[in-house]
mmCIF file of C-alpha atoms in Angstrom:
data_model
loop_
_atom_site.group_PDB
_atom_site.id
_atom_site.type_symbol
_atom_site.label_atom_id
_atom_site.label_comp_id
_atom_site.label_asym_id
_atom_site.label_seq_id
_atom_site.Cartn_x
_atom_site.Cartn_y
_atom_site.Cartn_z
ATOM 1 C CA MET V 1 -9.971 6.103 -14.551
ATOM 2 C CA ARG V 2 -13.638 5.453 -13.971
ATOM 3 C CA ALA V 3 -12.811 2.352 -11.915
ATOM 4 C CA LEU V 4 -10.454 4.449 -9.792
ATOM 5 C CA LEU V 5 -13.155 7.070 -9.217
ATOM 6 C CA SER V 6 -15.629 4.372 -8.228
ATOM 7 C CA GLY V 7 -13.175 3.006 -5.663
ATOM 8 C CA VAL V 8 -12.480 6.428 -4.166
ATOM 9 C CA LEU V 9 -16.191 7.225 -3.838
ATOM 10 C CA ALA V 10 -16.938 3.813 -2.364
ATOM 11 C CA MET V 11 -14.290 4.333 0.330
ATOM 12 C CA ALA V 12 -15.680 7.787 1.085
ATOM 13 C CA LEU V 13 -19.181 6.375 1.480
ATOM 14 C CA LEU V 14 -17.953 3.587 3.774
ATOM 15 C CA CYS V 15 -16.224 6.116 5.983
ATOM 16 C CA SER V 16 -19.339 8.255 6.150
ATOM 17 C CA CYS V 17 -21.502 5.273 7.080
ATOM 18 C CA SER V 18 -19.089 4.191 9.846
ATOM 19 C CA GLY V 19 -19.327 7.466 11.719
ATOM 20 C CA ARG V 20 -16.328 9.160 10.047
ATOM 21 C CA ARG V 21 -18.522 11.532 8.023
ATOM 22 C CA PRO V 22 -16.010 14.463 7.976
ATOM 23 C CA GLN V 23 -13.774 12.404 5.636
ATOM 24 C CA LEU V 24 -16.308 12.803 2.808
ATOM 25 C CA ASP V 25 -15.043 15.647 0.655
ATOM 26 C CA ARG V 26 -18.082 17.918 0.377
ATOM 27 C CA ARG V 27 -16.503 20.716 -1.636
ATOM 28 C CA LEU V 28 -19.063 21.851 -4.191
ATOM 29 C CA SER V 29 -16.822 22.382 -7.231
ATOM 30 C CA LEU V 30 -18.895 20.976 -10.135
ATOM 31 C CA TRP V 31 -15.723 21.266 -12.207
ATOM 32 C CA ARG V 32 -15.061 18.982 -15.159
ATOM 33 C CA LYS V 33 -11.529 18.092 -13.962
ATOM 34 C CA ASP V 34 -12.412 17.247 -10.349
ATOM 35 C CA ASP V 35 -12.489 13.621 -9.166
ATOM 36 C CA ILE V 36 -14.034 14.584 -5.809
ATOM 37 C CA PRO V 37 -17.653 13.498 -5.104
ATOM 38 C CA TYR V 38 -19.131 16.836 -6.177
ATOM 39 C CA GLY V 39 -16.978 17.333 -9.260
ATOM 40 C CA THR V 40 -18.334 16.686 -12.777
ATOM 41 C CA ARG V 41 -15.523 14.724 -14.415
ATOM 42 C CA ILE V 42 -17.759 11.717 -15.095
ATOM 43 C CA ALA V 43 -20.428 13.891 -16.754
ATOM 44 C CA TYR V 44 -17.876 15.703 -18.917
ATOM 45 C CA GLU V 45 -16.034 12.579 -20.050
ATOM 46 C CA ALA V 46 -19.331 10.857 -20.946
ATOM 47 C CA LEU V 47 -20.223 13.480 -23.578
ATOM 48 C CA PRO V 48 -18.406 11.766 -26.501
ATOM 49 C CA ARG V 49 -20.383 8.592 -25.776
ATOM 50 C CA LEU V 50 -23.718 10.434 -25.532
ATOM 51 C CA PHE V 51 -23.025 12.491 -28.690
ATOM 52 C CA PRO V 52 -20.764 10.273 -30.856
ATOM 53 C CA ALA V 53 -21.217 12.413 -33.975
ATOM 54 C CA ALA V 54 -20.381 15.707 -32.239
ATOM 55 C CA GLU V 55 -17.154 17.479 -31.393
ATOM 56 C CA VAL V 56 -16.746 18.258 -27.661
ATOM 57 C CA SER V 57 -15.118 21.583 -26.731
ATOM 58 C CA VAL V 58 -14.746 23.853 -23.672
ATOM 59 C CA ASN V 59 -15.557 27.562 -23.535
ATOM 60 C CA LYS V 60 -13.763 29.761 -20.973
ATOM 61 C CA THR V 61 -14.502 33.213 -22.383
ATOM 62 C CA SER V 62 -17.475 35.542 -22.550
ATOM 63 C CA LEU V 63 -20.420 34.341 -24.623
ATOM 64 C CA LEU V 64 -20.172 37.473 -26.763
ATOM 65 C CA MET V 65 -16.850 36.219 -28.153
ATOM 66 C CA THR V 66 -18.349 32.962 -29.445
ATOM 67 C CA ALA V 67 -19.935 32.479 -32.886
ATOM 68 C CA GLY V 68 -23.633 32.616 -32.055
ATOM 69 C CA ARG V 69 -24.912 32.252 -35.620
ATOM 70 C CA GLU V 70 -23.633 28.744 -36.204
ATOM 71 C CA ILE V 71 -26.324 26.073 -36.075
ATOM 72 C CA ARG V 72 -26.574 22.569 -34.640
ATOM 73 C CA LYS V 73 -24.647 23.369 -31.466
ATOM 74 C CA ALA V 74 -25.391 22.518 -27.826
ATOM 75 C CA TYR V 75 -24.076 24.730 -25.010
ATOM 76 C CA ILE V 76 -23.995 23.067 -21.551
ATOM 77 C CA ILE V 77 -23.708 25.103 -18.325
ATOM 78 C CA ILE V 78 -23.498 23.277 -14.978
ATOM 79 C CA GLY V 79 -22.776 25.219 -11.774
ATOM 80 C CA SER V 80 -24.135 26.305 -8.437
ATOM 81 C CA ASN V 81 -25.084 29.818 -9.623
ATOM 82 C CA VAL V 82 -25.522 31.064 -13.192
ATOM 83 C CA VAL V 83 -25.522 34.873 -13.269
ATOM 84 C CA ALA V 84 -26.135 36.159 -16.806
ATOM 85 C CA THR V 85 -25.753 39.795 -17.835
ATOM 86 C CA GLY V 86 -28.053 41.516 -20.311
ATOM 87 C CA ASP V 87 -25.555 40.825 -23.108
ATOM 88 C CA ASP V 88 -25.383 37.151 -22.106
ATOM 89 C CA ILE V 89 -29.184 36.890 -22.255
ATOM 90 C CA THR V 90 -29.289 38.532 -25.686
ATOM 91 C CA TRP V 91 -26.649 36.082 -26.928
ATOM 92 C CA MET V 92 -28.611 33.101 -25.600
ATOM 93 C CA MET V 93 -31.852 34.280 -27.222
ATOM 94 C CA ASN V 94 -30.143 34.759 -30.580
ATOM 95 C CA PHE V 95 -28.281 31.459 -30.194
ATOM 96 C CA VAL V 96 -31.416 29.347 -29.651
ATOM 97 C CA GLY V 97 -33.288 31.436 -32.203
ATOM 98 C CA ASN V 98 -30.829 30.132 -34.797
ATOM 99 C CA GLY V 99 -31.710 26.514 -33.969
ATOM 100 C CA ASN V 100 -29.138 25.751 -31.254
ATOM 101 C CA GLN V 101 -29.579 24.270 -27.755
ATOM 102 C CA VAL V 102 -28.695 25.746 -24.336
ATOM 103 C CA PHE V 103 -28.718 23.482 -21.268
ATOM 104 C CA ILE V 104 -28.389 25.113 -17.825
ATOM 105 C CA SER V 105 -28.263 23.197 -14.540
ATOM 106 C CA ALA V 106 -27.895 25.342 -11.422
ATOM 107 C CA ASN V 107 -29.449 25.902 -8.034
ATOM 108 C CA HIS V 108 -29.852 29.606 -8.777
ATOM 109 C CA VAL V 109 -30.274 31.353 -12.158
ATOM 110 C CA SER V 110 -30.179 35.152 -12.377
ATOM 111 C CA GLU V 111 -33.489 36.985 -12.209
ATOM 112 C CA GLY V 112 -33.044 38.654 -15.604
ATOM 113 C CA LEU V 113 -32.876 35.364 -17.487
ATOM 114 C CA MET V 114 -35.709 33.819 -15.457
ATOM 115 C CA HIS V 115 -37.958 36.828 -16.136
ATOM 116 C CA ASN V 116 -37.130 36.675 -19.833
ATOM 117 C CA LEU V 117 -38.194 33.010 -19.916
ATOM 118 C CA GLY V 118 -41.354 33.557 -17.830
ATOM 119 C CA LEU V 119 -40.188 31.355 -14.932
ATOM 120 C CA ARG V 120 -39.987 31.699 -11.160
ATOM 121 C CA THR V 121 -38.262 29.527 -8.571
ATOM 122 C CA THR V 122 -37.880 29.514 -4.799
ATOM 123 C CA GLN V 123 -35.011 31.327 -3.087
ATOM 124 C CA ARG V 124 -33.508 28.132 -1.659
ATOM 125 C CA GLU V 125 -29.735 28.494 -2.030
ATOM 126 C CA VAL V 126 -28.290 27.257 1.274
ATOM 127 C CA PHE V 127 -25.890 24.330 1.140
ATOM 128 C CA ASN V 128 -26.847 22.146 4.109
ATOM 129 C CA SER V 129 -24.296 21.671 6.885
ATOM 130 C CA GLU V 130 -25.023 17.907 6.891
ATOM 131 C CA PRO V 131 -25.546 15.606 3.883
ATOM 132 C CA ASP V 132 -29.205 14.799 3.217
ATOM 133 C CA SER V 133 -30.370 13.048 0.042
ATOM 134 C CA LEU V 134 -31.614 13.838 -3.445
ATOM 135 C CA SER V 135 -34.477 12.120 -5.260
ATOM 136 C CA LEU V 136 -35.750 13.205 -8.654
ATOM 137 C CA GLY V 137 -37.328 11.857 -11.807
ATOM 138 C CA VAL V 138 -37.156 12.461 -15.551
ATOM 139 C CA TYR V 139 -39.922 11.913 -18.094
ATOM 140 C CA ASP V 140 -39.268 9.343 -20.822
ATOM 141 C CA PRO V 141 -41.402 10.043 -23.926
ATOM 142 C CA GLY V 142 -40.793 6.455 -25.092
ATOM 143 C CA ASP V 143 -42.821 4.758 -22.364
ATOM 144 C CA GLU V 144 -44.531 7.981 -21.175
ATOM 145 C CA LEU V 145 -43.378 7.384 -17.582
ATOM 146 C CA TYR V 146 -41.281 9.245 -15.010
ATOM 147 C CA HIS V 147 -38.140 7.302 -14.047
ATOM 148 C CA SER V 148 -36.937 8.020 -10.504
ATOM 149 C CA TYR V 149 -33.341 8.201 -9.247
ATOM 150 C CA SER V 150 -31.759 9.021 -5.881
ATOM 151 C CA TYR V 151 -28.526 8.985 -3.895
ATOM 152 C CA PRO V 152 -27.582 9.579 -0.217
ATOM 153 C CA GLY V 153 -25.545 12.750 -0.781
ATOM 154 C CA ASP V 154 -26.414 16.437 -0.666
ATOM 155 C CA SER V 155 -29.443 17.758 -2.503
ATOM 156 C CA PHE V 156 -28.749 21.489 -3.120
ATOM 157 C CA ASP V 157 -31.756 21.579 -5.427
ATOM 158 C CA ASN V 158 -34.459 24.050 -6.355
ATOM 159 C CA TRP V 159 -37.776 23.929 -8.194
ATOM 160 C CA VAL V 160 -40.066 25.987 -10.417
ATOM 161 C CA THR V 161 -42.987 27.742 -8.736
ATOM 162 C CA SER V 162 -44.427 29.530 -11.784
ATOM 163 C CA LEU V 163 -44.219 28.930 -15.545
ATOM 164 C CA ASP V 164 -46.047 29.663 -18.796
ATOM 165 C CA SER V 165 -47.407 26.303 -19.943
ATOM 166 C CA GLN V 166 -47.951 27.678 -23.467
ATOM 167 C CA TYR V 167 -44.199 27.798 -24.080
ATOM 168 C CA THR V 168 -42.724 25.627 -21.296
ATOM 169 C CA THR V 169 -42.708 21.819 -21.053
ATOM 170 C CA VAL V 170 -41.986 20.025 -17.762
ATOM 171 C CA LEU V 171 -39.490 17.183 -18.315
ATOM 172 C CA GLY V 172 -38.544 16.334 -14.730
ATOM 173 C CA ARG V 173 -39.836 16.579 -11.164
ATOM 174 C CA ASP V 174 -38.426 16.128 -7.671
ATOM 175 C CA SER V 175 -39.635 13.625 -5.073
ATOM 176 C CA ARG V 176 -42.572 15.913 -4.171
ATOM 177 C CA GLY V 177 -43.735 16.303 -7.748
ATOM 178 C CA ARG V 178 -42.398 19.862 -8.154
ATOM 179 C CA PRO V 179 -40.933 20.759 -11.590
ATOM 180 C CA ASP V 180 -37.133 20.881 -11.557
ATOM 181 C CA PHE V 181 -36.373 20.301 -15.259
ATOM 182 C CA VAL V 182 -38.141 22.282 -18.015
ATOM 183 C CA ARG V 183 -37.727 23.076 -21.703
ATOM 184 C CA ILE V 184 -38.636 26.240 -23.641
ATOM 185 C CA ARG V 185 -38.733 25.650 -27.400
ATOM 186 C CA TYR V 186 -38.182 28.224 -30.133
ATOM 187 C CA LYS V 187 -38.950 28.347 -33.819
ATOM 188 C CA GLY V 188 -36.224 26.809 -35.921
ATOM 189 C CA GLY V 189 -35.640 23.870 -33.573
ATOM 190 C CA GLY V 190 -33.728 25.721 -30.836
ATOM 191 C CA ALA V 191 -34.483 25.229 -27.137
ATOM 192 C CA ILE V 192 -33.394 26.305 -23.658
ATOM 193 C CA PHE V 193 -33.328 23.635 -20.943
ATOM 194 C CA LEU V 194 -33.339 24.684 -17.283
ATOM 195 C CA HIS V 195 -32.439 22.097 -14.624
ATOM 196 C CA PHE V 196 -32.380 23.014 -10.924
ATOM 197 C CA ALA V 197 -30.546 20.093 -9.281
ATOM 198 C CA PRO V 198 -26.903 20.450 -10.441
ATOM 199 C CA LEU V 199 -25.623 17.734 -8.070
ATOM 200 C CA ALA V 200 -27.499 15.206 -10.233
ATOM 201 C CA PHE V 201 -24.513 15.542 -12.595
ATOM 202 C CA SER V 202 -21.856 15.131 -9.899
ATOM 203 C CA ASN V 203 -19.512 12.143 -9.753
ATOM 204 C CA PHE V 204 -21.173 10.959 -6.535
ATOM 205 C CA PHE V 205 -24.674 10.882 -8.026
ATOM 206 C CA LEU V 206 -23.765 9.359 -11.397
ATOM 207 C CA LEU V 207 -21.708 6.529 -9.858
ATOM 208 C CA HIS V 208 -24.431 5.601 -7.370
ATOM 209 C CA HIS V 209 -26.259 2.438 -8.524
ATOM 210 C CA GLN V 210 -27.642 2.954 -12.068
ATOM 211 C CA ASN V 211 -27.845 6.750 -11.990
ATOM 212 C CA MET V 212 -25.859 7.152 -15.217
ATOM 213 C CA SER V 213 -29.095 6.359 -17.023
ATOM 214 C CA TYR V 214 -30.552 9.558 -15.518
ATOM 215 C CA TYR V 215 -27.800 11.531 -17.235
ATOM 216 C CA SER V 216 -28.466 9.722 -20.500
ATOM 217 C CA ARG V 217 -32.215 10.356 -20.345
ATOM 218 C CA VAL V 218 -31.755 14.055 -19.595
ATOM 219 C CA MET V 219 -29.233 14.574 -22.386
ATOM 220 C CA SER V 220 -31.400 12.613 -24.827
ATOM 221 C CA TYR V 221 -33.645 15.685 -25.099
ATOM 222 C CA ILE V 222 -30.775 17.456 -26.874
ATOM 223 C CA PRO V 223 -30.907 16.372 -30.555
ATOM 224 C CA SER V 224 -28.280 13.758 -31.375
ATOM 225 C CA SER V 225 -27.677 15.558 -34.684
ATOM 226 C CA VAL V 226 -25.742 18.413 -33.027
ATOM 227 C CA SER V 227 -22.332 18.925 -34.580
ATOM 228 C CA GLU V 228 -20.651 20.367 -31.485
ATOM 229 C CA VAL V 229 -21.211 20.159 -27.728
ATOM 230 C CA VAL V 230 -19.689 23.076 -25.802
ATOM 231 C CA TRP V 231 -19.037 22.595 -22.075
ATOM 232 C CA ASP V 232 -19.018 25.918 -20.224
ATOM 233 C CA ASP V 233 -16.286 27.027 -17.793
ATOM 234 C CA TYR V 234 -17.115 30.740 -18.032
ATOM 235 C CA PHE V 235 -20.035 30.776 -15.554
ATOM 236 C CA ARG V 236 -18.024 28.944 -12.866
ATOM 237 C CA TYR V 237 -16.879 32.383 -11.695
ATOM 238 C CA GLU V 238 -18.680 35.573 -10.706
ATOM 239 C CA HIS V 239 -19.027 38.159 -13.482
ATOM 240 C CA GLY V 240 -20.541 41.587 -13.947
ATOM 241 C CA GLY V 241 -24.092 40.292 -13.525
ATOM 242 C CA SER V 242 -23.655 39.368 -9.838
ATOM 243 C CA SER V 243 -26.338 40.755 -7.575
ATOM 244 C CA GLY V 244 -23.828 41.626 -4.800
ATOM 245 C CA PHE V 245 -23.203 40.525 -1.237
ATOM 246 C CA PHE V 246 -26.078 38.027 -1.000
ATOM 247 C CA ASP V 247 -24.514 35.976 -3.831
ATOM 248 C CA SER V 248 -21.048 36.036 -2.263
ATOM 249 C CA PRO V 249 -19.342 33.042 -0.616
ATOM 250 C CA VAL V 250 -19.184 34.980 2.683
ATOM 251 C CA PHE V 251 -22.964 35.287 2.915
ATOM 252 C CA LYS V 252 -23.475 31.663 1.896
ATOM 253 C CA PHE V 253 -21.092 30.561 4.652
ATOM 254 C CA ILE V 254 -22.986 32.684 7.204
ATOM 255 C CA ALA V 255 -26.342 31.374 5.983
ATOM 256 C CA GLY V 256 -25.115 27.797 6.263
ATOM 257 C CA ASN V 257 -24.303 28.123 9.991
ATOM 258 C CA GLN V 258 -27.289 28.480 12.319
ATOM 259 C CA ALA V 259 -25.499 30.533 14.998
ATOM 260 C CA LEU V 260 -23.913 32.913 12.485
ATOM 261 C CA ARG V 261 -27.202 33.226 10.612
ATOM 262 C CA TRP V 262 -29.117 34.273 13.760
ATOM 263 C CA GLY V 263 -26.339 36.708 14.729
ATOM 264 C CA PHE V 264 -26.295 38.256 11.253
ATOM 265 C CA TRP V 265 -30.038 38.914 11.128
ATOM 266 C CA LEU V 266 -30.104 40.220 14.734
ATOM 267 C CA LEU V 267 -27.286 42.617 13.855
ATOM 268 C CA LEU V 268 -29.212 43.894 10.843
ATOM 269 C CA LEU V 269 -32.328 44.318 12.992
ATOM 270 C CA LEU V 270 -30.323 46.300 15.565
ATOM 271 C CA PHE V 271 -28.952 48.622 12.871
ATOM 272 C CA LEU V 272 -32.464 49.092 11.486
ATOM 273 C CA ILE V 273 -33.861 50.089 14.907
ATOM 274 C CA ILE V 274 -31.008 52.542 15.465
ATOM 275 C CA TYR V 275 -31.546 54.044 12.009
ATOM 276 C CA LEU V 276 -35.301 54.467 12.482
ATOM 277 C CA PHE V 277 -34.986 56.219 15.854
ATOM 278 C CA ASP V 278 -32.064 58.373 14.764
ATOM 279 C CA SER V 279 -33.595 59.391 11.433
ATOM 280 C CA LYS V 280 -36.900 60.296 13.098
ATOM 281 C CA ARG V 281 -35.052 62.668 15.442
ATOM 282 C CA ARG V 282 -32.786 64.332 12.867
ATOM 283 C CA GLN V 283 -34.577 64.096 9.543
ATOM 284 C CA ARG V 284 -35.127 67.379 7.736
ATOM 285 C CA LEU V 285 -37.840 68.267 5.271
ATOM 286 C CA VAL V 286 -37.226 66.642 1.932
ATOM 287 C CA PRO V 287 -37.603 69.106 -0.969
ATOM 288 C CA VAL V 288 -40.017 68.168 -3.733
ATOM 289 C CA ILE V 289 -38.163 67.258 -6.907
ATOM 290 C CA GLY V 290 -40.111 66.950 -10.103
ATOM 291 C CA ALA V 291 -39.956 63.795 -12.192
ATOM 292 C CA PRO V 292 -37.174 63.878 -14.812
ATOM 293 C CA ARG V 293 -38.287 64.615 -18.343
ATOM 294 C CA ASN V 294 -37.579 62.241 -21.177
ATOM 295 C CA THR V 295 -35.473 64.699 -23.189
ATOM 296 C CA SER V 296 -34.668 62.094 -25.843
ATOM 297 C CA LEU V 297 -38.310 62.061 -26.979
ATOM 298 C CA ASP V 298 -38.361 65.890 -27.046
ATOM 299 C CA PHE V 299 -35.240 65.832 -29.190
ATOM 300 C CA VAL V 300 -36.797 63.311 -31.588
ATOM 301 C CA ARG V 301 -39.949 65.448 -31.913
ATOM 302 C CA THR V 302 -37.876 68.586 -32.580
ATOM 303 C CA ILE V 303 -35.850 66.866 -35.296
ATOM 304 C CA GLY V 304 -39.073 65.444 -36.720
ATOM 305 C CA GLN V 305 -40.654 68.886 -36.975
ATOM 306 C CA LEU V 306 -37.532 70.183 -38.728
ATOM 307 C CA TYR V 307 -37.636 67.450 -41.375
ATOM 308 C CA TYR V 308 -41.410 67.848 -41.748
ATOM 309 C CA GLN V 309 -41.070 71.573 -42.416
ATOM 310 C CA ARG V 310 -38.512 70.798 -45.111
ATOM 311 C CA ARG V 311 -40.931 68.214 -46.617
ATOM 312 C CA ASP V 312 -38.200 65.574 -46.558
ATOM 313 C CA ASN V 313 -40.686 62.817 -45.661
ATOM 314 C CA HIS V 314 -38.506 59.918 -46.781
ATOM 315 C CA ASN V 315 -35.533 61.003 -44.649
ATOM 316 C CA LEU V 316 -37.832 61.605 -41.689
ATOM 317 C CA ALA V 317 -39.358 58.123 -42.034
ATOM 318 C CA MET V 318 -35.884 56.552 -42.092
ATOM 319 C CA LYS V 319 -34.989 58.416 -38.884
ATOM 320 C CA MET V 320 -38.171 57.024 -37.283
ATOM 321 C CA VAL V 321 -37.083 53.499 -38.268
ATOM 322 C CA VAL V 322 -33.652 54.019 -36.660
ATOM 323 C CA HIS V 323 -35.289 55.286 -33.447
ATOM 324 C CA PHE V 324 -37.669 52.298 -33.422
ATOM 325 C CA GLN V 325 -34.829 49.781 -33.762
ATOM 326 C CA ASP V 326 -32.861 51.521 -30.999
ATOM 327 C CA GLN V 327 -35.886 51.330 -28.674
ATOM 328 C CA VAL V 328 -36.320 47.606 -29.408
ATOM 329 C CA ARG V 329 -32.631 46.906 -28.833
ATOM 330 C CA SER V 330 -32.299 48.823 -25.538
ATOM 331 C CA ARG V 331 -35.717 48.124 -23.995
ATOM 332 C CA TYR V 332 -36.416 44.526 -25.051
ATOM 333 C CA LEU V 333 -32.814 43.290 -25.517
ATOM 334 C CA LEU V 334 -33.649 42.149 -29.050
ATOM 335 C CA GLY V 335 -30.601 42.426 -31.268
ATOM 336 C CA ALA V 336 -32.407 41.483 -34.483
ATOM 337 C CA THR V 337 -33.453 44.084 -37.087
ATOM 338 C CA ALA V 338 -36.612 44.434 -39.158
ATOM 339 C CA GLU V 339 -34.833 42.952 -42.188
ATOM 340 C CA GLU V 340 -34.338 39.585 -40.449
ATOM 341 C CA ALA V 341 -36.889 36.788 -40.828
ATOM 342 C CA GLY V 342 -39.082 36.159 -37.804
ATOM 343 C CA PHE V 343 -38.443 39.640 -36.333
ATOM 344 C CA ALA V 344 -42.172 40.342 -35.890
ATOM 345 C CA ASP V 345 -42.712 37.001 -34.120
ATOM 346 C CA LYS V 346 -39.863 37.626 -31.660
ATOM 347 C CA LEU V 347 -40.974 41.183 -30.920
ATOM 348 C CA ALA V 348 -44.624 40.141 -30.442
ATOM 349 C CA TYR V 349 -43.479 37.459 -27.973
ATOM 350 C CA ARG V 350 -41.343 39.956 -26.027
ATOM 351 C CA THR V 351 -43.873 42.827 -25.924
ATOM 352 C CA GLY V 352 -47.308 41.210 -26.083
ATOM 353 C CA TYR V 353 -48.220 43.684 -28.854
ATOM 354 C CA PRO V 354 -50.582 42.339 -31.589
ATOM 355 C CA LYS V 355 -48.571 40.437 -34.171
ATOM 356 C CA GLN V 356 -50.704 41.754 -37.077
ATOM 357 C CA GLU V 357 -49.819 45.362 -36.224
ATOM 358 C CA LEU V 358 -46.122 44.514 -35.922
ATOM 359 C CA GLU V 359 -46.145 42.726 -39.283
ATOM 360 C CA TRP V 360 -47.527 45.920 -40.909
ATOM 361 C CA LEU V 361 -44.719 47.986 -39.357
ATOM 362 C CA VAL V 362 -42.008 45.481 -40.288
ATOM 363 C CA ASP V 363 -43.243 45.173 -43.906
ATOM 364 C CA TYR V 364 -43.352 48.951 -44.251
ATOM 365 C CA MET V 365 -39.810 49.327 -42.849
ATOM 366 C CA ARG V 366 -38.520 46.755 -45.351
ATOM 367 C CA GLN V 367 -40.171 48.573 -48.297
ATOM 368 C CA LEU V 368 -39.189 52.082 -47.159
ATOM 369 C CA PRO V 369 -35.596 52.159 -48.548
ATOM 370 C CA LEU V 370 -36.982 51.305 -52.015
ATOM 371 C CA LYS V 371 -39.404 54.246 -52.050
ATOM 372 C CA ALA V 372 -38.397 57.438 -53.838
ATOM 373 C CA HIS V 373 -41.039 59.577 -52.103
ATOM 374 C CA VAL V 374 -43.273 59.243 -49.033
ATOM 375 C CA PRO V 375 -46.625 61.115 -49.142
ATOM 376 C CA ASP V 376 -47.849 63.065 -46.116
ATOM 377 C CA ASP V 377 -50.773 60.741 -45.358
ATOM 378 C CA GLU V 378 -48.533 57.654 -45.542
ATOM 379 C CA LEU V 379 -45.989 59.263 -43.189
ATOM 380 C CA LEU V 380 -48.771 60.223 -40.773
ATOM 381 C CA GLU V 381 -50.123 56.667 -40.670
ATOM 382 C CA PHE V 382 -46.626 55.277 -40.047
ATOM 383 C CA HIS V 383 -46.142 57.796 -37.225
ATOM 384 C CA ASN V 384 -49.489 56.924 -35.599
ATOM 385 C CA ARG V 385 -48.776 53.191 -35.669
ATOM 386 C CA LEU V 386 -45.361 53.726 -34.082
ATOM 387 C CA GLU V 387 -46.865 55.913 -31.347
ATOM 388 C CA ALA V 388 -49.487 53.240 -30.636
ATOM 389 C CA PHE V 389 -46.703 50.638 -30.283
ATOM 390 C CA TYR V 390 -44.692 52.840 -27.885
ATOM 391 C CA LYS V 391 -47.728 53.514 -25.669
ATOM 392 C CA GLN V 392 -49.094 49.948 -25.480
ATOM 393 C CA SER V 393 -45.862 48.009 -25.223
#
């Protein structure tokens, strides 16, 4: 099969070099079953050789339906766009927190996940109308050198413009020295890998000269001791986390054609001018509306006063713990609870709040169910520390 793929790609390249460029199939599928130049069949079928001790499987369903607490797994996502919802991000954080690996290669990764990892990239998402070329390099810790690879096909790449060097390690760069492959490690051995040149795993790239060694070097950063390698098919399609029209195929087609692109932006400019002139002529006075009150906090204070008047300090403290865990879950997307190991470390990383203060709160919450009575001064100190956390985080 691999020999057949090599022959097909060689014929396509010969046709492109002889002036018959339209015969090169430039569909950007990145699908594991596609033999076309920009499919990923070679990358998928090479996984058993790269991870001989691991089982290779395919996931087609939502991440929330997978077993995220199992350890020694590697989850591989390769696509043009990876749009993760809040639930997907929470699953990934818990997954790597348990010692697993997540590898993502895409031109564009959703803003929520990038913000959570402290990364920024450019907004380059246009698939060029003509093939260009792709050159990139990967760092080899064995000889402490960057090994460069290239091919004459499309690039469709991106790069990191901002990162936190305290948590992020650069493992690869493009031809201009810009980071395009990084790793964020977590306690327990887990890690998230972000790669921004997905066509480096296409059939075309891997079969060009000795480029299979690039694939091997990149995947060598995933521990060989993993028991299962999961290839993702779920993120090949748009899900609830899509940011709308600007991520749609229609807009990408318009952006990829110079004439349509100019017409689109001129049309938007025309509508903007019409709106500004028309709104200036017809706009009425806008009534002043006060800022909405946070009624949930008022409710919590009212319930707190009721329990305090009854002198049921222990019950009141337990209600404060429940409210704290709800705030952490909804505001910081942290599904862990105070009873779990490493909770204070994760929360300090997410909020920037002093770890020593969080450890006091977590220890107190763990001891609280064992207490028969909570004195007034102890309850007051617990309340003050919680209020300080809410205000500073």
